Coordinates of C-alpha atoms and ligand atoms in Angstrom, one line a residue:
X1 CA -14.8 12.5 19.5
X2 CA -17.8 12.9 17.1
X3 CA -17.0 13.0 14.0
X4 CA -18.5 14.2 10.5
X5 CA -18.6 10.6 9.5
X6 CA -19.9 9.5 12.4
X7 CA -22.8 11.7 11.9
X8 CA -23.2 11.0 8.6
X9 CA -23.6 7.5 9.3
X10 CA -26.4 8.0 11.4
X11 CA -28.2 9.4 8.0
X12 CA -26.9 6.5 6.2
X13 CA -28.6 4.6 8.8
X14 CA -32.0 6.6 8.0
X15 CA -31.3 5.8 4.5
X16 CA -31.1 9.2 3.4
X17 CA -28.1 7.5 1.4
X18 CA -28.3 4.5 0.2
X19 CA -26.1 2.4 -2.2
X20 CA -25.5 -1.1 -2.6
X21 CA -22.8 -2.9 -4.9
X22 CA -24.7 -4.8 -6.6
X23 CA -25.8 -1.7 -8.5
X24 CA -22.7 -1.2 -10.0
X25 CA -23.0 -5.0 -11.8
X26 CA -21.6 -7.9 -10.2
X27 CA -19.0 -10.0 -12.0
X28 CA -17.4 -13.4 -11.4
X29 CA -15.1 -13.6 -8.5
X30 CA -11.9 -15.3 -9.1
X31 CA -10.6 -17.5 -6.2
X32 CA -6.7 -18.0 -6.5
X33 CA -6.4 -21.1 -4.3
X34 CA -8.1 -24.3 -4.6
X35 CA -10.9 -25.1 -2.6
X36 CA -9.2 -27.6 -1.1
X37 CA -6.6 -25.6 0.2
X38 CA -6.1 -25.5 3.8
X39 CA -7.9 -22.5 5.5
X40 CA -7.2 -20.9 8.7
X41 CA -9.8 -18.5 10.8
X42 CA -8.4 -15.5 12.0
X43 CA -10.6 -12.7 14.3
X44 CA -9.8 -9.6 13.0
X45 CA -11.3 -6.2 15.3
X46 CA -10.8 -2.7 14.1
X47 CA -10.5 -0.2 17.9
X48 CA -9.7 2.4 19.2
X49 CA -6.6 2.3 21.8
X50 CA -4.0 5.0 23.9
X51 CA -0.5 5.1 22.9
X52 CA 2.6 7.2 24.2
X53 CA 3.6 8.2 20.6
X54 CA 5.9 11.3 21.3
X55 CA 7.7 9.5 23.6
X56 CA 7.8 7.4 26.9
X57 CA 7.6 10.5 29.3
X58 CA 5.3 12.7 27.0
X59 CA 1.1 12.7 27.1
X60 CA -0.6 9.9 25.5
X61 CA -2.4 9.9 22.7
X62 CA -6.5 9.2 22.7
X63 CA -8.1 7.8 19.7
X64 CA -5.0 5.8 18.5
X65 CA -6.5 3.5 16.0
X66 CA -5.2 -0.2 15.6
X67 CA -6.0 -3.7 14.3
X68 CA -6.9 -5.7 17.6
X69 CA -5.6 -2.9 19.5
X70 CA -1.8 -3.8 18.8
X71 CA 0.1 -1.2 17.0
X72 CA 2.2 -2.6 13.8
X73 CA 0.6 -5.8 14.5
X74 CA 2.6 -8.2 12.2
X75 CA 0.1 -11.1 11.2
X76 CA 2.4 -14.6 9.2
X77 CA 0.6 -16.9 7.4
X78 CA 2.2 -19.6 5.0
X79 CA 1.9 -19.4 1.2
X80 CA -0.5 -21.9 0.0
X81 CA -3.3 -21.2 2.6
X82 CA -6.1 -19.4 3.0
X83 CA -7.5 -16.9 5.7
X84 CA -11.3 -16.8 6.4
X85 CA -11.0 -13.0 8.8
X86 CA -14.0 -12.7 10.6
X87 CA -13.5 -8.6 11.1
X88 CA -15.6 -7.0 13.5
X89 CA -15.9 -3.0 13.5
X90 CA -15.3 -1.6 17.1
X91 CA -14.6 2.2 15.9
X92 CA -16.9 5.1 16.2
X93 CA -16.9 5.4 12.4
X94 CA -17.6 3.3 9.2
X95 CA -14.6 0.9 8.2
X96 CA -13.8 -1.6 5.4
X97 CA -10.2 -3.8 5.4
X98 CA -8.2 -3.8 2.4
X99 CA -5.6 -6.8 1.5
X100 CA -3.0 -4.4 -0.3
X101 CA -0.9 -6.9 -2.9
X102 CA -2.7 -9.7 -2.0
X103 CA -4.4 -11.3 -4.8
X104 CA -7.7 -12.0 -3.4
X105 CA -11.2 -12.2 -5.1
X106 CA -12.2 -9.0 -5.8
X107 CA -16.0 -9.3 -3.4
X108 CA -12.9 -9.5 -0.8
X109 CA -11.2 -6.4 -1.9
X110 CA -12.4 -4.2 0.5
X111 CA -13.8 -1.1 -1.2
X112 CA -16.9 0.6 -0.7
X113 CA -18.8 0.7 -2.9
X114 CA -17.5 -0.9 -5.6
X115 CA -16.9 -4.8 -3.5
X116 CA -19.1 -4.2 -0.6
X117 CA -21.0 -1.9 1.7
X118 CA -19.0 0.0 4.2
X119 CA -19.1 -2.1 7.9
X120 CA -21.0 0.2 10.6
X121 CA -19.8 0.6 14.2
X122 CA -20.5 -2.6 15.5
X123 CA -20.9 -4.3 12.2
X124 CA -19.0 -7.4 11.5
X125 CA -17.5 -8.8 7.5
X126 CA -16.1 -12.0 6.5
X127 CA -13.4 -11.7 4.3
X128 CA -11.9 -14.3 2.0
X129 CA -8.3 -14.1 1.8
X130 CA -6.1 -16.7 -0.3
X131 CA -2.1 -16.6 0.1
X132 CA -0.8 -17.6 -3.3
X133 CA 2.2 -15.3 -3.1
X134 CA 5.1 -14.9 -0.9
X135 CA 6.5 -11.5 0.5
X136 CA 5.6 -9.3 2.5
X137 CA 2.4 -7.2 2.0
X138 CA -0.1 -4.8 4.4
X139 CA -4.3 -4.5 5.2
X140 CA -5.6 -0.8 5.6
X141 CA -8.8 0.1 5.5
X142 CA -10.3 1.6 2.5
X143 CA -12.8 4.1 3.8
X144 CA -11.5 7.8 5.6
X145 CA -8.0 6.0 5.0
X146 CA -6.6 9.3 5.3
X147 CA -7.8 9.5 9.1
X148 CA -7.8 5.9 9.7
X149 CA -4.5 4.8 8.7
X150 CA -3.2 8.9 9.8
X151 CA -3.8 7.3 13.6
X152 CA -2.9 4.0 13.0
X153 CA -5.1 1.8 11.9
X154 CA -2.7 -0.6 9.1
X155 CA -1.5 -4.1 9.9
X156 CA 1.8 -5.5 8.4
X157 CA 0.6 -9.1 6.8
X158 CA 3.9 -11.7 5.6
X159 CA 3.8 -14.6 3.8
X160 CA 6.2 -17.4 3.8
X161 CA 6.7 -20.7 2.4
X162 CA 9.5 -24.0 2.3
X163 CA 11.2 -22.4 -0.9
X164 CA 11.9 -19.3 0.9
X165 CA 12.9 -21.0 4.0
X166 CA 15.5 -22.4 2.1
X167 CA 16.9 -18.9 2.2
X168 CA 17.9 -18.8 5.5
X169 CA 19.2 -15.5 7.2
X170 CA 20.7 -14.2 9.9
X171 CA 18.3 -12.1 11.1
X172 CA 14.6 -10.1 10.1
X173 CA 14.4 -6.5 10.4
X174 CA 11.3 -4.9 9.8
X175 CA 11.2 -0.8 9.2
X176 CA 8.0 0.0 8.7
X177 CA 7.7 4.3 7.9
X178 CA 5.0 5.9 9.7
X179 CA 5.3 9.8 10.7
X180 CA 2.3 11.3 12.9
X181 CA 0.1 14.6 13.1
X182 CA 0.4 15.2 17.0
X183 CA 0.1 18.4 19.0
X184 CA 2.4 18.9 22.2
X185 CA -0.6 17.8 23.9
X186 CA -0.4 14.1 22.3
X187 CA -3.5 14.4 21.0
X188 CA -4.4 14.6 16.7
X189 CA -3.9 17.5 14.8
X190 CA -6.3 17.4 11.6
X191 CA -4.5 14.8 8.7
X192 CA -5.9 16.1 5.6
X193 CA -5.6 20.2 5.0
X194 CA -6.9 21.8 1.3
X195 CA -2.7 22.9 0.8
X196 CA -1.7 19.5 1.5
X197 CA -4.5 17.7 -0.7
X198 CA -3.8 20.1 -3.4
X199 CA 0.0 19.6 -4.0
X200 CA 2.2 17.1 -2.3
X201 CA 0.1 15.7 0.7
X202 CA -0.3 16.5 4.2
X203 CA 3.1 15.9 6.0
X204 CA 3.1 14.3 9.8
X205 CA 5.2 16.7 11.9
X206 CA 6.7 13.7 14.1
X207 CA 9.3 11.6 12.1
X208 CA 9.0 7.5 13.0
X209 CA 10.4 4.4 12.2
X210 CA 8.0 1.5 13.8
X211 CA 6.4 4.2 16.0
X212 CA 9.1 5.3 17.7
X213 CA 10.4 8.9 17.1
X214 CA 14.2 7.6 17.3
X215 CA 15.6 5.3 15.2
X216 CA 15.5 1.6 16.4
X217 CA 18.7 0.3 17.3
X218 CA 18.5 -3.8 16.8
X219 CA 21.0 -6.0 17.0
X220 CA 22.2 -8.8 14.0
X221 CA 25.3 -11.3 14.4
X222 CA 28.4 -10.0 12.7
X223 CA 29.4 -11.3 9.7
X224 CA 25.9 -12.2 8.8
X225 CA 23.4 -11.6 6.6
X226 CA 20.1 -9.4 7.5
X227 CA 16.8 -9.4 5.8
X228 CA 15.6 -5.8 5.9
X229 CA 12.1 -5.6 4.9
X230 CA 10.9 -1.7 4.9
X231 CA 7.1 -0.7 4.2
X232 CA 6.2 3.0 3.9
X233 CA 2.8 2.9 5.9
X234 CA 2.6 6.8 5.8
X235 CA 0.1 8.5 3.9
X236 CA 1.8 10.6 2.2
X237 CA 5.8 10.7 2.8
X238 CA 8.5 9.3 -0.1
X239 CA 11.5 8.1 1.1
X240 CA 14.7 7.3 -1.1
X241 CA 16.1 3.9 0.8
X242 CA 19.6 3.2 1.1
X243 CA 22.0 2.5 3.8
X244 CA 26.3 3.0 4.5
X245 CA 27.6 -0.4 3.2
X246 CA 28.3 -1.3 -0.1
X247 CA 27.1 -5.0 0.8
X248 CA 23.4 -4.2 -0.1
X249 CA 21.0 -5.8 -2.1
X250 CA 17.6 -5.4 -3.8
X251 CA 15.8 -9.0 -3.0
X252 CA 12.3 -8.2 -3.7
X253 CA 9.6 -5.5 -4.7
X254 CA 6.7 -5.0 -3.7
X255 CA 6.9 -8.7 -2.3
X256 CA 8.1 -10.1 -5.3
X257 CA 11.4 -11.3 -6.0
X258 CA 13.7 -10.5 -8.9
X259 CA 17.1 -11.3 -9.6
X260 CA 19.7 -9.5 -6.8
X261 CA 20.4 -5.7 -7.3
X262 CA 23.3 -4.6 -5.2
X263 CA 22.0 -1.1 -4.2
X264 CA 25.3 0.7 -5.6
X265 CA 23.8 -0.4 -8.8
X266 CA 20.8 1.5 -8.7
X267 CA 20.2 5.2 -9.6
X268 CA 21.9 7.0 -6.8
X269 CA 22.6 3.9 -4.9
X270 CA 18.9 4.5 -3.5
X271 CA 15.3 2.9 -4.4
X272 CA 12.6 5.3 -4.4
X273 CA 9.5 4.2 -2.2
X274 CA 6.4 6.1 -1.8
X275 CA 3.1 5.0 0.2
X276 CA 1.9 1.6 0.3
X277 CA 5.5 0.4 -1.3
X278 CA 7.7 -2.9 0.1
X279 CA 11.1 -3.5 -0.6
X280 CA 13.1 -6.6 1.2
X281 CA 16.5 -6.0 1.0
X282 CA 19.4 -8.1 2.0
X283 CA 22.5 -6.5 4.5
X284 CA 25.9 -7.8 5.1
X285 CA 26.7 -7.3 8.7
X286 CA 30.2 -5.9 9.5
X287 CA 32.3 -7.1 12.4
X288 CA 31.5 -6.9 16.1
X289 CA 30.7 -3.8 17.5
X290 CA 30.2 -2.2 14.5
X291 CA 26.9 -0.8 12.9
X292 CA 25.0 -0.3 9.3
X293 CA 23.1 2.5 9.4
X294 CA 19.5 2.6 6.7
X295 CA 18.6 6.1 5.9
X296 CA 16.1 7.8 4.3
X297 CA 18.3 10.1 1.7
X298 CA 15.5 12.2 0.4
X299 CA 15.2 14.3 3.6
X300 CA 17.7 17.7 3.4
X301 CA 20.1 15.7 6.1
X302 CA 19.7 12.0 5.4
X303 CA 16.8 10.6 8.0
X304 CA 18.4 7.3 10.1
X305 CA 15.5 5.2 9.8
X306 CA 17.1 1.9 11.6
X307 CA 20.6 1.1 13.0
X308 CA 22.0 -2.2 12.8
X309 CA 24.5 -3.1 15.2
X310 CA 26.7 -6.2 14.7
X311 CA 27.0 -8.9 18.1
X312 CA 29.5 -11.5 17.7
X313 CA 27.6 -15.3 17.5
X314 CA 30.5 -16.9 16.8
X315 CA 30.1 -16.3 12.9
X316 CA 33.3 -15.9 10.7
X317 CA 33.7 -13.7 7.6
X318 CA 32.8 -15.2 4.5
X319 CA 32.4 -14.2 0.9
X320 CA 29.4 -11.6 0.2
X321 CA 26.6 -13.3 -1.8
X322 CA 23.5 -12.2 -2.8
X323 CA 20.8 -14.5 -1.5
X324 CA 18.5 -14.8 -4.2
X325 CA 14.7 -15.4 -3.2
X326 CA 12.8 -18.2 -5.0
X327 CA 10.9 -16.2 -8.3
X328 CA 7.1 -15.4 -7.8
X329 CA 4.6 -17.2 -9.2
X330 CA 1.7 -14.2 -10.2
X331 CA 0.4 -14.7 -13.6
X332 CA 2.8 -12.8 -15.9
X333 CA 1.0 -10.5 -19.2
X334 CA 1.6 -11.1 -22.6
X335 CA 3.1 -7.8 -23.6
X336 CA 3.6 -8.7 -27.8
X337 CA -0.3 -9.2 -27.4
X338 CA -1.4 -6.8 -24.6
X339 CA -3.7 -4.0 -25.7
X340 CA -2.4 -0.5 -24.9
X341 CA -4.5 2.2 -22.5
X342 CA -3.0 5.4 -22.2
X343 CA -4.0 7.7 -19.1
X344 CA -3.2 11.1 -17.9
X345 CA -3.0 11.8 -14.3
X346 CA -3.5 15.7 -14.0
X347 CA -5.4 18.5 -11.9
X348 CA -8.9 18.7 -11.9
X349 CA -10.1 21.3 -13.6
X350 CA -13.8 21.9 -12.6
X351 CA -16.2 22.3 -15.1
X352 CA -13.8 20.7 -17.8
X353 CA -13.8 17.2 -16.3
X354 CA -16.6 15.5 -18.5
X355 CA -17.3 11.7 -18.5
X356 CA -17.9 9.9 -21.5
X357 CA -21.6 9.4 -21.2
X358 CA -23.4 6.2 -20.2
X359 CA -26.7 5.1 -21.6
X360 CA -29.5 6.0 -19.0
X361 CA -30.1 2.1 -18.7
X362 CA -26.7 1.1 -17.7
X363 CA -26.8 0.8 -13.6
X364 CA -23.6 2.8 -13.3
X365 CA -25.3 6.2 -14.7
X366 CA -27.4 5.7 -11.4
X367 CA -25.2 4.6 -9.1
X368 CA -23.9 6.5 -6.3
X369 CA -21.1 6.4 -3.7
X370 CA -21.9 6.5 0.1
X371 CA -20.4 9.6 1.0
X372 CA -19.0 8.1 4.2
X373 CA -16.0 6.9 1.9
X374 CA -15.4 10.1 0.3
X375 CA -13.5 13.5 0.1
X376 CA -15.0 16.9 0.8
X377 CA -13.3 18.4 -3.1
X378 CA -11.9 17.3 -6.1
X379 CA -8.6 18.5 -6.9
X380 CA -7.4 15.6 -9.1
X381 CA -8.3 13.1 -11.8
X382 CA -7.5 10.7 -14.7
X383 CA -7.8 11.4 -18.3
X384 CA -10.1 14.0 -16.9
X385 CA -12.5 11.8 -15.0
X386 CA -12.5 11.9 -10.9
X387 CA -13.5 9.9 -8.3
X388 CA -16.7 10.6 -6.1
X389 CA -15.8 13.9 -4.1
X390 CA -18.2 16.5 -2.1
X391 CA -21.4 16.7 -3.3
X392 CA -20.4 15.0 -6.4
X393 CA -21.5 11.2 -5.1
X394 CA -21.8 9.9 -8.8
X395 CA -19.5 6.9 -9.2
X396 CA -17.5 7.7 -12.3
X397 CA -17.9 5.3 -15.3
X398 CA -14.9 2.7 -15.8
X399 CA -11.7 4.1 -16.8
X400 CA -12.0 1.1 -19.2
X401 CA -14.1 -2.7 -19.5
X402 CA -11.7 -5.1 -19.5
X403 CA -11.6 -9.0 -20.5
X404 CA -11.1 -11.5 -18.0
X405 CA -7.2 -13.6 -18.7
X406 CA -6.4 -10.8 -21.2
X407 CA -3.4 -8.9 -21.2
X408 CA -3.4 -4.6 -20.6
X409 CA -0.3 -2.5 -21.1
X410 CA -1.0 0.8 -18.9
X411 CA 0.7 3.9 -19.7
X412 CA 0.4 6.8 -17.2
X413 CA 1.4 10.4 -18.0
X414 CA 1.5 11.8 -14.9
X415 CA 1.8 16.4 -16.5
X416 CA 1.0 17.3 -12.6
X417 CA 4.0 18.9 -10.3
X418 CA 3.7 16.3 -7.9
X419 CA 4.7 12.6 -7.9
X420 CA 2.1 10.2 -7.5
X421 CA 2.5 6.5 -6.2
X422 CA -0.3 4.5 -8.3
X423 CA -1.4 1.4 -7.0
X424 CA -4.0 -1.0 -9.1
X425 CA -5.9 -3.6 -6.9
X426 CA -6.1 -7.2 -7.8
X427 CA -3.3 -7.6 -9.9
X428 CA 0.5 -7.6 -9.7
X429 CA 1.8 -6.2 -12.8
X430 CA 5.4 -5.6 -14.4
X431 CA 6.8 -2.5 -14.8
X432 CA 8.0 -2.3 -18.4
X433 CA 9.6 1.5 -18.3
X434 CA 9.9 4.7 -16.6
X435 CA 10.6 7.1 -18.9
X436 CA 13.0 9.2 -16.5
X437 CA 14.9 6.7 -15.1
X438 CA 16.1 4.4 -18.6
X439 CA 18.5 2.1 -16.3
X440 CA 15.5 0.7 -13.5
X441 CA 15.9 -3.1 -13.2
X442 CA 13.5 -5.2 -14.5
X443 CA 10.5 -5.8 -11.7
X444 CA 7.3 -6.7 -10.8
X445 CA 4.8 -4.6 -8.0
X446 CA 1.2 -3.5 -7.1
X447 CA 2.5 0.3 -7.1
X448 CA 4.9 2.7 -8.6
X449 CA 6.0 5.9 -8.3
X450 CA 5.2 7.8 -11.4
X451 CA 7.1 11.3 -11.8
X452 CA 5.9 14.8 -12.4
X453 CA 6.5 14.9 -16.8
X454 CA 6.8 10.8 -16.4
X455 CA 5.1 8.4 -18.0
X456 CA 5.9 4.4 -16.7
X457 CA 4.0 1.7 -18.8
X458 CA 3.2 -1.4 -16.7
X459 CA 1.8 -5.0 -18.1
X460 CA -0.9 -6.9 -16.3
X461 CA -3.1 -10.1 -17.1
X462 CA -6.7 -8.9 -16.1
X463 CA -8.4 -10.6 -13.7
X464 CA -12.2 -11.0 -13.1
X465 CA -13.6 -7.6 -10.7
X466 CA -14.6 -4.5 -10.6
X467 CA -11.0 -3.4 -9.4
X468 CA -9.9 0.4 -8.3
X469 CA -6.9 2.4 -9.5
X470 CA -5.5 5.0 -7.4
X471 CA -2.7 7.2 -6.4
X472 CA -1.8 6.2 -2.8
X473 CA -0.6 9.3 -1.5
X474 CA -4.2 8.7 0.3
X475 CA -5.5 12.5 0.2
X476 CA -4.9 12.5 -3.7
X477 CA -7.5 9.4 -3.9
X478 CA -9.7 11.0 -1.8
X479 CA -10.2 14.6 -3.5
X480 CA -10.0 12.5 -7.0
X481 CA -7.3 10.3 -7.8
X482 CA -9.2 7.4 -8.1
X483 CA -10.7 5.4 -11.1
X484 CA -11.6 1.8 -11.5
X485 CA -11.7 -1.4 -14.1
X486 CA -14.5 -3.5 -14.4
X487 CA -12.9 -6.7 -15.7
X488 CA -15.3 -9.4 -16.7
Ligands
CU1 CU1 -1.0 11.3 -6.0

């Protein structure tokens, strides 16, 4: 399989385009662990693999890509430490490794161009990855992500620490949501089309939960309590989480705790999760024999994602409690002193996008983004700016300068048809409102769902980086849907 990009890079390679960060204007990179704190090496490769992903007795599928060549590879670390990933490229085509959530400094980030230059087949990066948070978060790469995470190629990464051992459960479940673009042949059918970019997003046309095309089945002692901890890995899918029991609870966003929601309290007893989005939840198990069933409810007939099935351990029934997680520890905003920026996520509209100019001495007015990294059109934008697309390599101007330990309210009008899961790198941030759903809990997260005629405000303190913005319904970013910060 030769690919576009692959061919591309071969120019690259010429230097026909040629782009370095630095350009864009380092800033200070803030570490958030001490030096002291204790560091583990991992090796990290980025390959190609065969999988049977319809099915045991279907065709297999060439050109699977995966992190070491394992599938939904879960990597643990604890909280407190810090991971030196020596990643080494072994695909045909350009990569970079994003640490989605993870508070990391920003030269760590994983985005071309703005952090780093993209790794080449064969090329190897050392990423800097501190663990100050709990929960449960995910690495992707942050170049072709459409194609690269479309076969595969995400990792599920969880931190834990003492406080939250003290939490004991039953059992761990993991659901992680993954659908796939496959012929009846097994092999790839193309993951980004213009109808799919334009409007909702490309669909996969095999359903999967963990891979597999039906519903796991995995076993938890009755009477106990489960931790259910559900990622939506697909690119473009939104699923409204719920499950058939009434003993239900909201434990954590995003991996960040907040007070216990029992899920009959929430909006249609469901939370609302759309690409990149975590939720850890915790599940009462019923007696032997019998079974909780997790759906997706958003589908026209609710989607079983994962059924749990109750196996007596000798546990007795006990009053339900909700098994609150310890509270995180992110730096929390200011909001009476926060300064407000107001943004409008909309269509692209051709001609009319303009950029405030720069002055022809600032390095951004030059700089330009490797195309490798990039879209073929531009069908979206923010407050009428997009990202690099096409033939359009310019790397659009901040969305705004930021100071370093200051705090940013971020209201986001979203007057497109389509919702659009916005994720901002770097920071976790609060969610202060949604303006269609007046009775949200209280939470914090790295991404959130704004609806068509919505506008959600969130709070952050800024941190030091030039940091990107972006819709993570991935073909959205790439034909536009993508800004940046430059907080110094
Ligand atoms: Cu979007």
């Amino acid at each position: 399989m030769i690919s576009r990009r692959s061919l591309m890079l071969g120019s690259a390679a010429a230097g026909l385009v040629s782009f370095a960060p630095s350009a864009i204007g380092q800033v200070p990179a803030v570490d958030t662990l001490p030096a002291s704190a204790p560091t583990r090496r991992l090796s990290l490769t980025a390959q190609e693999t065969e999988a049977k992903l319809l099915g045991p007795d279907k065709p297999a599928t060439r050109h699977v890509c995966a992190y070491d060549g394992e599938l939904f590879k879960i990597v643990r670390g604890r909280r407190g430490t810090r991971l030196i990933v020596d990643f080494e490229n072994r695909l045909p085509d350009p990569t970079t490794v994003h640490w989605h959530g993870i508070r990391v400094p920003y030269l760590s980030d994983g985005v071309a161009p703005l952090t780093q230059d993209v790794v080449p087949p064969g090329g190897r990066f050392s990423y800097n990855v501190p663990l100050p948070d709990t929960g449960l978060y995910f690495f992707h790469p942050h170049c072709d992500e459409t194609g690269q995470v479309g076969r595969g190629l995400f990792a599920l990464l969880v931190v834990d620490d003492e406080a939250e051992d003290k939490v004991r459960f039953d059992a761990e479940c993991f659901i992680v949501v993954k659908d796939w673009r496959l012929g009846d042949d097994g092999q790839w059918l193309e993951m980004s089309t213009e109808d799919g970019a334009a409007n909702a997003g490309t669909f996969g046309n095999v359903r999967a939960t963990n891979g597999q095309t039906t519903a796991p089945r995995v076993e938890a002692p009755a009477y106990g309590d489960v931790r259910v901890r559900t990622i939506v890995a697909d690119a473009t899918r939104v699923i409204d989480l719920g499950c058939d029991t009434d003993d239900a609870f909201m434990l954590a966003v995003d991996g960040q705790a907040l007070p216990p929601v029992p899920f009959k309290a929430l909006p249609d007893d469901v939370w609302r999760m759309g690409p990149a989005m975590r939720l850890d939840m915790q599940v009462r198990m019923p007696g032997p024999g019998q079974e909780v069933k997790i759906y997706d409810y958003r589908s026209s007939e609710p989607y079983l994602l994962t059924t749990l099935v109750a196996v007596d351990k000798g546990k007795h029934p006990s009053p339900l409690k909700a098994k609150a997680l310890p509270p995180p520890r992110v730096p929390l905003p200011d909001v009476r002193k926060a300064k407000k920026l107001e943004f409008l996520i909309q269509m692209a509209a051709g001609p009319t996008i303009v950029s405030p100019s720069l002055p022809a001495d600032d390095p951004l007015s030059k700089a330009l983004v490797n195309s490798l990294c990039v879209g073929k059109t531009t069908h979206w934008a923010i407050s009428r700016d997009s990202w690099a697309a096409g033939d359009a390599l310019r790397l659009p101007p901040p969305l705004a300068r930021l100071d370093n330990g200051a705090s940013y309210i971020v209201s986001m009008t979203n007057v497109t048809k389509h919702m659009h899961p916005m994720h901002l790198h770097g920071h976790v941030f609060r969610v202060l409102s949604h303006s269609k759903k007046p009775k949200m809990p209280q939470y914090l997260a790295d991404t959130v769902i704004v609806e068509p005629n919505e506008t959600v405000d969130i709070a952050f303190k800024a941190v030091s980086g030039n940091w990107v913005f972006h819709c993570h319904i991935l073909e959205h970013m790439d034909t536009g849907l993508m800004g940046w910060f430059k907080v110094a």
